[in-house]
mmCIF file of C-alpha atoms and ligand atoms in Angstrom:
data_model
loop_
_atom_site.group_PDB
_atom_site.id
_atom_site.type_symbol
_atom_site.label_atom_id
_atom_site.label_comp_id
_atom_site.label_asym_id
_atom_site.label_seq_id
_atom_site.Cartn_x
_atom_site.Cartn_y
_atom_site.Cartn_z
ATOM 1 C CA MET L 1 124.870 -175.483 184.926
ATOM 2 C CA ARG L 2 124.577 -172.104 186.559
ATOM 3 C CA ASN L 3 127.846 -171.927 188.425
ATOM 4 C CA LEU L 4 130.429 -174.028 190.226
ATOM 5 C CA GLY L 5 128.669 -173.296 193.528
ATOM 6 C CA LEU L 6 131.864 -172.516 195.444
ATOM 7 C CA THR L 7 131.443 -170.520 198.624
ATOM 8 C CA CYS L 8 132.787 -167.021 199.219
ATOM 9 C CA PRO L 9 136.037 -166.457 201.078
ATOM 10 C CA GLN L 10 135.959 -166.584 204.859
ATOM 11 C CA ASP L 11 137.003 -163.565 206.877
ATOM 12 C CA ASP L 12 140.139 -165.278 208.121
ATOM 13 C CA ASN L 13 141.189 -165.989 204.576
ATOM 14 C CA ASN L 14 143.646 -163.121 204.560
ATOM 15 C CA CYS L 15 146.190 -164.828 206.778
ATOM 16 C CA ILE L 16 149.163 -166.085 204.850
ATOM 17 C CA ALA L 17 148.816 -169.809 204.290
ATOM 18 C CA ALA L 18 151.391 -172.576 204.389
ATOM 19 C CA LEU L 19 150.960 -172.792 200.634
ATOM 20 C CA ARG L 20 149.279 -170.262 198.436
ATOM 21 C CA MET L 21 149.131 -169.463 194.753
ATOM 22 C CA GLY L 22 147.700 -166.194 193.543
ATOM 23 C CA TYR L 23 147.987 -163.550 190.856
ATOM 24 C CA VAL L 24 149.461 -160.140 191.603
ATOM 25 C CA LYS L 25 149.927 -157.089 189.394
ATOM 26 C CA ALA L 26 153.366 -157.495 187.847
ATOM 27 C CA GLY L 27 154.317 -154.012 189.062
ATOM 28 C CA THR L 28 153.781 -154.910 192.728
ATOM 29 C CA LEU L 29 156.094 -157.919 192.702
ATOM 30 C CA GLU L 30 159.148 -156.022 193.903
ATOM 31 C CA SER L 31 157.487 -154.507 196.978
ATOM 32 C CA LEU L 32 155.855 -157.839 197.826
ATOM 33 C CA PHE L 33 159.200 -159.537 197.637
ATOM 34 C CA LYS L 34 160.918 -156.881 199.736
ATOM 35 C CA ALA L 35 158.281 -157.312 202.436
ATOM 36 C CA SER L 36 158.810 -161.077 202.736
ATOM 37 C CA PRO L 37 161.800 -162.272 200.708
ATOM 38 C CA PHE L 38 161.960 -165.666 202.387
ATOM 39 C CA ASN L 39 158.376 -166.630 201.734
ATOM 40 C CA PHE L 40 158.562 -166.956 197.965
ATOM 41 C CA LEU L 41 158.382 -170.459 196.491
ATOM 42 C CA GLY L 42 158.165 -169.525 192.858
ATOM 43 C CA ILE L 43 157.084 -167.035 190.232
ATOM 44 C CA VAL L 44 155.448 -167.713 186.884
ATOM 45 C CA ARG L 45 155.610 -164.862 184.378
ATOM 46 C CA HIS L 46 153.695 -164.863 181.155
ATOM 47 C CA ASP L 47 156.186 -163.173 178.919
ATOM 48 C CA ARG L 48 159.483 -164.285 177.496
ATOM 49 C CA ASN L 49 161.950 -162.363 179.594
ATOM 50 C CA PHE L 50 161.991 -161.742 183.256
ATOM 51 C CA GLY L 51 162.162 -158.008 183.886
ATOM 52 C CA GLY L 52 161.789 -158.098 187.665
ATOM 53 C CA PRO L 53 164.318 -157.311 190.405
ATOM 54 C CA SER L 54 167.301 -159.631 190.282
ATOM 55 C CA ALA L 55 167.058 -160.375 194.019
ATOM 56 C CA LEU L 56 164.011 -162.443 193.124
ATOM 57 C CA ALA L 57 166.197 -164.927 191.277
ATOM 58 C CA VAL L 58 166.803 -166.833 194.525
ATOM 59 C CA CYS L 59 163.492 -168.542 193.877
ATOM 60 C CA PRO L 60 162.449 -170.497 190.775
ATOM 61 C CA ILE L 61 161.219 -168.159 188.036
ATOM 62 C CA VAL L 62 159.335 -169.470 185.038
ATOM 63 C CA CYS L 63 158.925 -167.258 181.928
ATOM 64 C CA LEU L 64 156.410 -168.477 179.391
ATOM 65 C CA ASP L 65 155.719 -166.943 176.002
ATOM 66 C CA LEU L 66 151.939 -167.026 176.420
ATOM 67 C CA PRO L 67 150.309 -163.639 175.757
ATOM 68 C CA GLN L 68 147.938 -162.416 178.450
ATOM 69 C CA PHE L 69 144.517 -161.055 177.686
ATOM 70 C CA SER L 70 144.239 -159.407 181.097
ATOM 71 C CA ALA L 71 145.483 -155.847 181.654
ATOM 72 C CA PRO L 72 147.376 -154.782 183.684
ATOM 73 C CA PRO L 73 149.568 -157.868 183.377
ATOM 74 C CA LEU L 74 149.431 -160.341 186.251
ATOM 75 C CA THR L 75 152.189 -162.509 187.657
ATOM 76 C CA GLU L 76 151.595 -165.844 189.326
ATOM 77 C CA VAL L 77 153.185 -166.050 192.757
ATOM 78 C CA TRP L 78 153.631 -169.097 195.000
ATOM 79 C CA THR L 79 154.184 -168.226 198.646
ATOM 80 C CA SER L 80 154.310 -169.827 202.062
ATOM 81 C CA ARG L 81 154.319 -168.480 205.591
ATOM 82 C CA LEU L 82 156.724 -171.319 206.456
ATOM 83 C CA PRO L 83 160.445 -170.744 205.969
ATOM 84 C CA VAL L 84 161.524 -171.560 202.429
ATOM 85 C CA THR L 85 164.879 -173.028 201.459
ATOM 86 C CA TYR L 86 166.286 -173.097 197.951
ATOM 87 C CA HIS L 87 168.318 -175.571 195.964
ATOM 88 C CA GLN L 88 169.672 -175.385 192.434
ATOM 89 C CA THR L 89 171.449 -178.139 190.549
ATOM 90 C CA GLU L 90 171.709 -179.412 186.960
ATOM 91 C CA GLY L 91 169.300 -176.801 185.716
ATOM 92 C CA ILE L 92 166.561 -177.596 188.237
ATOM 93 C CA HIS L 93 165.664 -174.799 190.600
ATOM 94 C CA CYS L 94 163.721 -175.833 193.718
ATOM 95 C CA ALA L 95 162.104 -174.048 196.670
ATOM 96 C CA MET L 96 161.026 -176.088 199.672
ATOM 97 C CA THR L 97 158.939 -175.827 202.817
ATOM 98 C CA ASP L 98 158.443 -178.605 205.385
ATOM 99 C CA GLU L 99 155.668 -179.977 203.195
ATOM 100 C CA VAL L 100 156.136 -179.146 199.542
ATOM 101 C CA LEU L 101 158.680 -178.476 196.863
ATOM 102 C CA PHE L 102 158.065 -176.095 193.957
ATOM 103 C CA GLY L 103 160.545 -176.708 191.148
ATOM 104 C CA ALA L 104 161.253 -175.621 187.604
ATOM 105 C CA LEU L 105 163.521 -176.627 184.762
ATOM 106 C CA GLN L 106 163.960 -175.530 181.185
ATOM 107 C CA LEU L 107 165.652 -177.531 178.438
ATOM 108 C CA GLU L 108 166.531 -175.913 175.108
ATOM 109 C CA GLU L 109 165.676 -177.944 172.056
ATOM 110 C CA ARG L 110 168.610 -178.675 169.754
ATOM 111 C CA PRO L 111 168.694 -180.109 166.256
ATOM 112 C CA GLY L 112 169.081 -183.874 166.330
ATOM 113 C CA ILE L 113 167.462 -184.378 169.745
ATOM 114 C CA ARG L 114 163.852 -185.374 169.352
ATOM 115 C CA LEU L 115 161.299 -183.967 171.778
ATOM 116 C CA ASP L 116 160.555 -187.409 173.263
ATOM 117 C CA ILE L 117 164.244 -187.820 174.170
ATOM 118 C CA LEU L 118 164.441 -184.306 175.632
ATOM 119 C CA THR L 119 161.231 -184.833 177.611
ATOM 120 C CA TYR L 120 162.442 -188.181 178.915
ATOM 121 C CA ARG L 121 165.677 -186.552 180.130
ATOM 122 C CA ALA L 122 163.819 -183.679 181.779
ATOM 123 C CA TYR L 123 161.495 -186.019 183.673
ATOM 124 C CA ARG L 124 164.308 -188.401 184.687
ATOM 125 C CA ARG L 125 166.204 -185.469 186.100
ATOM 126 C CA LEU L 126 163.304 -184.000 187.994
ATOM 127 C CA LEU L 127 162.190 -187.364 189.382
ATOM 128 C CA LEU L 128 165.691 -188.128 190.663
ATOM 129 C CA GLU L 129 165.976 -184.655 192.137
ATOM 130 C CA ILE L 130 162.695 -184.652 194.070
ATOM 131 C CA ARG L 131 163.536 -188.056 195.513
ATOM 132 C CA ALA L 132 167.018 -186.928 196.533
ATOM 133 C CA LEU L 133 165.576 -183.859 198.246
ATOM 134 C CA GLY L 134 162.970 -185.901 200.137
ATOM 135 C CA TYR L 135 159.806 -184.868 198.261
ATOM 136 C CA PRO L 136 159.229 -188.025 196.199
ATOM 137 C CA HIS L 137 155.518 -187.500 195.477
ATOM 138 C CA LEU L 138 154.762 -185.564 192.340
ATOM 139 C CA LEU L 139 151.398 -183.819 192.753
ATOM 140 C CA ARG L 140 151.108 -181.410 189.815
ATOM 141 C CA VAL L 141 153.137 -180.736 186.666
ATOM 142 C CA TRP L 142 152.903 -177.942 184.075
ATOM 143 C CA ASN L 143 154.508 -178.569 180.672
ATOM 144 C CA TYR L 144 155.071 -175.923 177.991
ATOM 145 C CA PHE L 145 156.853 -175.995 174.637
ATOM 146 C CA PRO L 146 156.418 -174.304 171.259
ATOM 147 C CA HIS L 147 154.681 -175.667 168.140
ATOM 148 C CA ILE L 148 152.761 -178.307 170.057
ATOM 149 C CA ASN L 149 150.608 -179.291 167.057
ATOM 150 C CA ARG L 150 153.401 -179.307 164.472
ATOM 151 C CA ASP L 151 154.543 -182.597 162.946
ATOM 152 C CA ALA L 152 158.140 -183.732 163.326
ATOM 153 C CA ASP L 153 159.391 -187.007 161.806
ATOM 154 C CA GLY L 154 155.824 -188.008 161.003
ATOM 155 C CA LEU L 155 154.399 -187.521 164.512
ATOM 156 C CA GLU L 156 152.865 -184.472 166.176
ATOM 157 C CA ARG L 157 155.213 -182.867 168.686
ATOM 158 C CA TYR L 158 152.686 -183.286 171.509
ATOM 159 C CA ARG L 159 152.664 -187.008 170.833
ATOM 160 C CA HIS L 160 156.478 -187.131 170.896
ATOM 161 C CA PHE L 161 156.300 -185.332 174.240
ATOM 162 C CA CYS L 162 153.779 -187.911 175.538
ATOM 163 C CA VAL L 163 156.127 -190.763 174.561
ATOM 164 C CA GLY L 164 159.051 -189.333 176.556
ATOM 165 C CA ARG L 165 156.946 -188.392 179.581
ATOM 166 C CA HIS L 166 155.279 -191.805 179.631
ATOM 167 C CA GLN L 167 158.589 -193.646 179.511
ATOM 168 C CA ALA L 168 160.138 -191.674 182.371
ATOM 169 C CA LEU L 169 157.078 -191.849 184.613
ATOM 170 C CA ALA L 170 156.345 -195.525 183.892
ATOM 171 C CA GLU L 171 159.945 -196.416 184.796
ATOM 172 C CA ASP L 172 159.955 -194.362 187.958
ATOM 173 C CA CYS L 173 156.516 -194.384 189.545
ATOM 174 C CA LEU L 174 155.497 -197.191 191.815
ATOM 175 C CA ASP L 175 151.890 -198.037 191.112
ATOM 176 C CA PHE L 176 151.916 -196.289 187.697
ATOM 177 C CA PRO L 177 149.528 -194.947 186.389
ATOM 178 C CA ARG L 178 147.503 -194.540 189.596
ATOM 179 C CA THR L 179 150.035 -192.165 191.127
ATOM 180 C CA LEU L 180 150.285 -189.802 188.164
ATOM 181 C CA PRO L 181 150.221 -186.066 188.936
ATOM 182 C CA ALA L 182 147.583 -183.675 187.644
ATOM 183 C CA GLY L 183 148.882 -182.129 184.419
ATOM 184 C CA THR L 184 148.892 -179.328 181.903
ATOM 185 C CA ALA L 185 150.503 -179.377 178.455
ATOM 186 C CA ILE L 186 150.214 -176.164 176.463
ATOM 187 C CA GLY L 187 151.922 -174.848 173.338
ATOM 188 C CA THR L 188 153.829 -171.573 173.695
ATOM 189 C CA ARG L 189 154.790 -169.144 170.909
ATOM 190 C CA SER L 190 158.500 -169.692 171.514
ATOM 191 C CA GLY L 191 160.995 -170.836 174.125
ATOM 192 C CA PRO L 192 162.421 -174.011 175.595
ATOM 193 C CA LEU L 193 160.691 -177.072 176.976
ATOM 194 C CA SER L 194 159.666 -175.570 180.303
ATOM 195 C CA ILE L 195 158.418 -177.780 183.123
ATOM 196 C CA HIS L 196 157.442 -176.686 186.592
ATOM 197 C CA PHE L 197 155.940 -178.801 189.301
ATOM 198 C CA LEU L 198 154.750 -179.245 192.840
ATOM 199 C CA ALA L 199 156.036 -182.264 194.778
ATOM 200 C CA ALA L 200 155.467 -183.251 198.399
ATOM 201 C CA ARG L 201 156.794 -185.308 201.273
ATOM 202 C CA GLN L 202 153.372 -186.952 201.592
ATOM 203 C CA PRO L 203 151.461 -188.549 198.720
ATOM 204 C CA GLY L 204 148.477 -186.813 197.196
ATOM 205 C CA MET L 205 145.209 -188.470 196.283
ATOM 206 C CA HIS L 206 144.590 -188.550 192.584
ATOM 207 C CA VAL L 207 141.096 -188.029 191.262
ATOM 208 C CA GLU L 208 139.582 -188.938 187.897
ATOM 209 C CA ASN L 209 136.494 -187.535 186.189
ATOM 210 C CA PRO L 210 133.590 -189.974 185.730
ATOM 211 C CA ARG L 211 132.577 -188.176 182.490
ATOM 212 C CA GLN L 212 136.007 -188.624 180.970
ATOM 213 C CA VAL L 213 138.139 -191.633 180.147
ATOM 214 C CA SER L 214 141.318 -191.330 182.231
ATOM 215 C CA ALA L 215 143.904 -189.715 179.965
ATOM 216 C CA TYR L 216 146.357 -192.515 180.718
ATOM 217 C CA LYS L 217 143.774 -194.947 179.242
ATOM 218 C CA TYR L 218 143.169 -192.999 176.006
ATOM 219 C CA PRO L 219 143.170 -195.285 172.960
ATOM 220 C CA HIS L 220 146.098 -195.257 170.514
ATOM 221 C CA VAL L 221 144.291 -193.012 168.005
ATOM 222 C CA TYR L 222 145.564 -190.130 170.165
ATOM 223 C CA GLY L 223 149.181 -191.225 169.940
ATOM 224 C CA PRO L 224 151.499 -194.169 170.567
ATOM 225 C CA ARG L 225 151.663 -193.447 174.315
ATOM 226 C CA SER L 226 148.763 -192.073 176.322
ATOM 227 C CA PRO L 227 149.060 -188.712 178.132
ATOM 228 C CA SER L 228 150.394 -189.414 181.636
ATOM 229 C CA PHE L 229 148.353 -187.255 183.962
ATOM 230 C CA ALA L 230 145.515 -187.385 186.500
ATOM 231 C CA ARG L 231 142.471 -185.107 186.279
ATOM 232 C CA ALA L 232 143.195 -183.688 189.745
ATOM 233 C CA THR L 233 145.269 -184.238 192.858
ATOM 234 C CA LEU L 234 144.031 -183.624 196.368
ATOM 235 C CA ARG L 235 146.897 -182.485 198.586
ATOM 236 C CA PRO L 236 146.033 -183.221 202.196
ATOM 237 C CA SER L 237 147.597 -180.979 204.818
ATOM 238 C CA THR L 238 146.873 -180.026 208.398
ATOM 239 C CA SER L 239 147.554 -176.429 207.414
ATOM 240 C CA GLY L 240 144.935 -176.376 204.644
ATOM 241 C CA SER L 241 144.436 -178.849 201.818
ATOM 242 C CA HIS L 242 144.299 -178.107 198.091
ATOM 243 C CA LEU L 243 142.620 -179.567 195.067
ATOM 244 C CA LEU L 244 144.994 -179.161 192.133
ATOM 245 C CA ILE L 245 142.909 -179.471 188.974
ATOM 246 C CA ALA L 246 144.550 -180.428 185.675
ATOM 247 C CA ALA L 247 143.879 -178.428 182.539
ATOM 248 C CA THR L 248 140.344 -179.394 181.587
ATOM 249 C CA ALA L 249 138.861 -179.226 178.106
ATOM 250 C CA SER L 250 135.740 -180.080 176.166
ATOM 251 C CA VAL L 251 136.543 -183.789 176.176
ATOM 252 C CA VAL L 252 133.746 -186.246 176.913
ATOM 253 C CA GLY L 253 134.676 -189.916 177.149
ATOM 254 C CA HIS L 254 137.868 -189.561 175.172
ATOM 255 C CA ALA L 255 136.453 -187.556 172.259
ATOM 256 C CA SER L 256 136.659 -183.815 171.695
ATOM 257 C CA ALA L 257 133.150 -182.359 171.848
ATOM 258 C CA HIS L 258 131.693 -179.296 170.006
ATOM 259 C CA ILE L 259 134.353 -178.937 167.351
ATOM 260 C CA GLY L 260 134.563 -175.364 166.025
ATOM 261 C CA LYS L 261 132.316 -173.967 168.808
ATOM 262 C CA PRO L 262 134.184 -171.976 171.476
ATOM 263 C CA HIS L 263 131.011 -171.098 173.394
ATOM 264 C CA THR L 264 129.825 -174.694 173.817
ATOM 265 C CA GLN L 265 133.351 -175.964 174.449
ATOM 266 C CA THR L 266 133.587 -173.520 177.354
ATOM 267 C CA LEU L 267 130.267 -174.735 178.788
ATOM 268 C CA GLU L 268 131.334 -178.367 178.395
ATOM 269 C CA THR L 269 134.630 -177.595 180.132
ATOM 270 C CA LEU L 270 132.771 -175.988 183.055
ATOM 271 C CA HIS L 271 130.532 -179.032 183.224
ATOM 272 C CA ASN L 272 133.634 -181.256 183.408
ATOM 273 C CA LEU L 273 135.042 -179.098 186.209
ATOM 274 C CA ASN L 274 131.786 -179.203 188.124
ATOM 275 C CA VAL L 275 131.526 -182.984 187.855
ATOM 276 C CA LEU L 276 135.176 -183.392 188.857
ATOM 277 C CA ILE L 277 134.736 -181.198 191.954
ATOM 278 C CA THR L 278 131.498 -182.940 192.924
ATOM 279 C CA HIS L 279 133.117 -186.347 192.449
ATOM 280 C CA THR L 280 136.040 -185.276 194.660
ATOM 281 C CA GLU L 281 133.584 -184.170 197.336
ATOM 282 C CA GLN L 282 131.783 -187.498 197.185
ATOM 283 C CA ILE L 283 134.772 -189.790 197.391
ATOM 284 C CA HIS L 284 136.576 -187.757 200.036
ATOM 285 C CA GLY L 285 133.630 -186.746 202.201
ATOM 286 C CA ILE L 286 133.963 -183.021 201.578
ATOM 287 C CA GLY L 287 130.945 -180.747 201.944
ATOM 288 C CA ARG L 288 130.672 -177.913 199.443
ATOM 289 C CA GLY L 289 130.920 -175.415 202.302
ATOM 290 C CA GLN L 290 134.360 -176.723 203.205
ATOM 291 C CA TRP L 291 136.083 -175.094 200.233
ATOM 292 C CA ASP L 292 137.686 -172.121 201.938
ATOM 293 C CA GLY L 293 137.167 -169.610 199.146
ATOM 294 C CA GLU L 294 140.680 -169.740 197.764
ATOM 295 C CA ALA L 295 139.962 -170.401 194.097
ATOM 296 C CA VAL L 296 142.428 -169.577 191.354
ATOM 297 C CA PHE L 297 141.767 -170.451 187.720
ATOM 298 C CA LYS L 298 143.835 -170.188 184.571
ATOM 299 C CA VAL L 299 142.167 -170.149 181.196
ATOM 300 C CA TYR L 300 144.008 -170.942 177.966
ATOM 301 C CA ILE L 301 142.375 -169.734 174.746
ATOM 302 C CA ARG L 302 143.675 -170.744 171.325
ATOM 303 C CA HIS L 303 142.382 -167.830 169.245
ATOM 304 C CA PRO L 304 142.412 -164.246 170.580
ATOM 305 C CA GLU L 305 139.078 -163.525 168.923
ATOM 306 C CA HIS L 306 137.388 -165.978 171.312
ATOM 307 C CA PHE L 307 138.614 -164.244 174.486
ATOM 308 C CA GLU L 308 135.667 -161.951 175.136
ATOM 309 C CA ARG L 309 133.097 -164.672 174.601
ATOM 310 C CA VAL L 310 134.884 -167.060 176.954
ATOM 311 C CA ARG L 311 135.398 -164.342 179.587
ATOM 312 C CA ASP L 312 131.721 -163.384 179.516
ATOM 313 C CA ILE L 313 130.661 -166.988 180.122
ATOM 314 C CA LEU L 314 133.047 -167.366 183.060
ATOM 315 C CA LYS L 315 132.061 -163.996 184.513
ATOM 316 C CA GLU L 316 128.496 -165.177 184.617
ATOM 317 C CA ARG L 317 129.179 -168.660 185.992
ATOM 318 C CA LEU L 318 132.085 -168.349 188.404
ATOM 319 C CA PRO L 319 131.727 -166.609 191.772
ATOM 320 C CA SER L 320 133.153 -163.075 191.758
ATOM 321 C CA HIS L 321 135.929 -163.779 194.293
ATOM 322 C CA VAL L 322 137.566 -166.349 191.994
ATOM 323 C CA GLN L 323 140.873 -165.171 190.521
ATOM 324 C CA ILE L 324 141.167 -165.826 186.786
ATOM 325 C CA LEU L 325 144.094 -165.362 184.427
ATOM 326 C CA TYR L 326 143.439 -165.514 180.680
ATOM 327 C CA LEU L 327 146.264 -166.610 178.399
ATOM 328 C CA GLN L 328 146.612 -167.300 174.712
ATOM 329 C CA GLY L 329 148.016 -170.793 174.236
ATOM 330 C CA GLU L 330 147.680 -173.847 172.033
ATOM 331 C CA MET L 331 145.936 -176.987 173.236
ATOM 332 C CA CYS L 332 147.336 -180.416 172.541
ATOM 333 C CA ARG L 333 144.480 -181.332 170.191
ATOM 334 C CA ARG L 334 144.032 -179.019 167.224
ATOM 335 C CA GLU L 335 140.259 -178.913 167.620
ATOM 336 C CA LEU L 336 140.294 -177.805 171.263
ATOM 337 C CA LEU L 337 139.790 -174.048 171.644
ATOM 338 C CA VAL L 338 139.807 -173.550 175.409
ATOM 339 C CA GLU L 339 141.184 -175.206 178.545
ATOM 340 C CA ILE L 340 140.723 -174.302 182.212
ATOM 341 C CA GLU L 341 142.816 -175.395 185.186
ATOM 342 C CA GLY L 342 142.467 -174.425 188.826
ATOM 343 C CA ILE L 343 143.464 -174.667 192.442
ATOM 344 C CA LEU L 344 140.875 -174.783 195.221
ATOM 345 C CA GLY L 345 141.711 -174.392 198.911
ATOM 346 C CA LEU L 346 140.047 -176.539 201.552
ATOM 347 C CA GLU L 347 139.528 -175.339 205.116
ATOM 348 C CA MET L 348 139.644 -178.804 206.589
ATOM 349 C CA THR L 349 142.626 -180.012 208.545
ATOM 350 C CA HIS L 350 142.519 -183.509 207.200
ATOM 351 C CA VAL L 351 140.785 -185.228 204.366
ATOM 352 C CA ALA L 352 138.590 -188.187 205.286
ATOM 353 C CA ASN L 353 138.350 -191.101 202.933
ATOM 354 C CA GLN L 354 135.374 -192.786 201.296
ATOM 355 C CA THR L 355 132.596 -190.855 203.041
ATOM 356 C CA LYS L 356 129.536 -189.757 201.119
ATOM 357 C CA SER L 357 128.854 -186.049 201.260
ATOM 358 C CA PRO L 358 125.424 -185.161 202.649
ATOM 359 C CA ALA L 359 125.398 -182.229 200.226
ATOM 360 C CA HIS L 360 125.567 -184.665 197.328
ATOM 361 C CA GLU L 361 122.000 -184.325 196.022
ATOM 362 C CA ARG L 362 121.884 -180.554 196.330
ATOM 363 C CA ILE L 363 125.090 -180.063 194.377
ATOM 364 C CA LEU L 364 124.019 -182.305 191.534
ATOM 365 C CA GLN L 365 120.940 -180.150 190.972
ATOM 366 C CA ARG L 366 123.232 -177.291 190.142
ATOM 367 C CA SER L 367 124.846 -179.192 187.288
ATOM 368 C CA CYS L 368 124.018 -178.720 183.624
HETATM 369 C C1 3EB I 401 142.525 -183.716 177.667
HETATM 370 O O1 3EB I 401 141.614 -183.776 178.483
HETATM 371 C C2 3EB I 401 142.956 -182.344 177.255
HETATM 372 O O2 3EB I 401 149.075 -183.943 178.306
HETATM 373 O O3 3EB I 401 149.476 -183.151 180.302
HETATM 374 C C3 3EB I 401 144.820 -181.611 179.508
HETATM 375 C C4 3EB I 401 145.665 -181.599 180.618
HETATM 376 C C5 3EB I 401 145.254 -182.169 178.326
HETATM 377 C C6 3EB I 401 146.941 -182.143 180.540
HETATM 378 C C7 3EB I 401 148.752 -183.295 179.306
HETATM 379 C C8 3EB I 401 146.559 -182.692 178.258
HETATM 380 C C9 3EB I 401 147.387 -182.694 179.349
HETATM 381 O O4 3EB I 401 143.063 -184.724 177.182
HETATM 382 C C10 3EB I 401 144.407 -182.163 177.106
#
């Protein structure tokens, strides 16, 4: 595969969208906020403590202990040109537009409360809250907690987490597991169980990857309950649609591929992303030229010594306008060394169903 074949940004891409995620230099956050204080949906910082202006605390702020490789440090910012309203209750902080809700909650772990119980409580709370606020469709969830690969009571902490998440989502979601949100689960260096999410008034369309067994169908060798997430969610909107891509790794079928090889794992991950995007285009009748150029990726790398190699591969294979943030984090399987997630913007005003893309053949030639 040479590259993901995404087009360059259009000229009109500078207008502020109804929903946008991007990375800004941490130092510019304050002036950005002052310029448009009511357009912030959320902020994700990649350090433990939030050192920004306190006025920002009206919107959900997520602080994750995941060291950044990029310098100067970048902050993830979610904005909207639509008016944003805020709501905070029982530890869940939400920001809402007419279409979407960005929310965050953090639960401290305490001795005697297993991670599956804590996770179940967190998900119950957030599912009740999004329904009460009128955004019942969960599109995308990010999950972070420390020591993800450590054993506790004879089971890896990630697997405990999967048990709690599965129970809450299976109880709540109509048409489980077909309505599962796209997901990320990454181990931090320290901190609480931190979950942030995007929910919507309208349902998204969940997409699976034909090269990969759906995570919710993984066999029991990976844990007593399968990981409850979709490979991607397509969020249709008349003001610009988005493809929200789950963290993607070097997993083929359900097995980890290229154990011990960061270079090949990165290539395999890119191949998975390419196939997932192409598959989305095919089933939803999207031409490759309809991606509007908004492309934001986040790369998690387990070992700092692999950073430069991974960055060089992505530099070569991703178009130059793509925004990329590199973080050090732990994947949920010990043998995985890199994971990549992303958000792609679509120029189209609505997403058609079940139409074959005429660009189909041409795109496949670009694959590995
Ligand atoms: C995988 O493909 C890699 O448990 O929410 C990726 C994205 C992975 C999300 C999750 C796990 C999760 O199975 C791991």
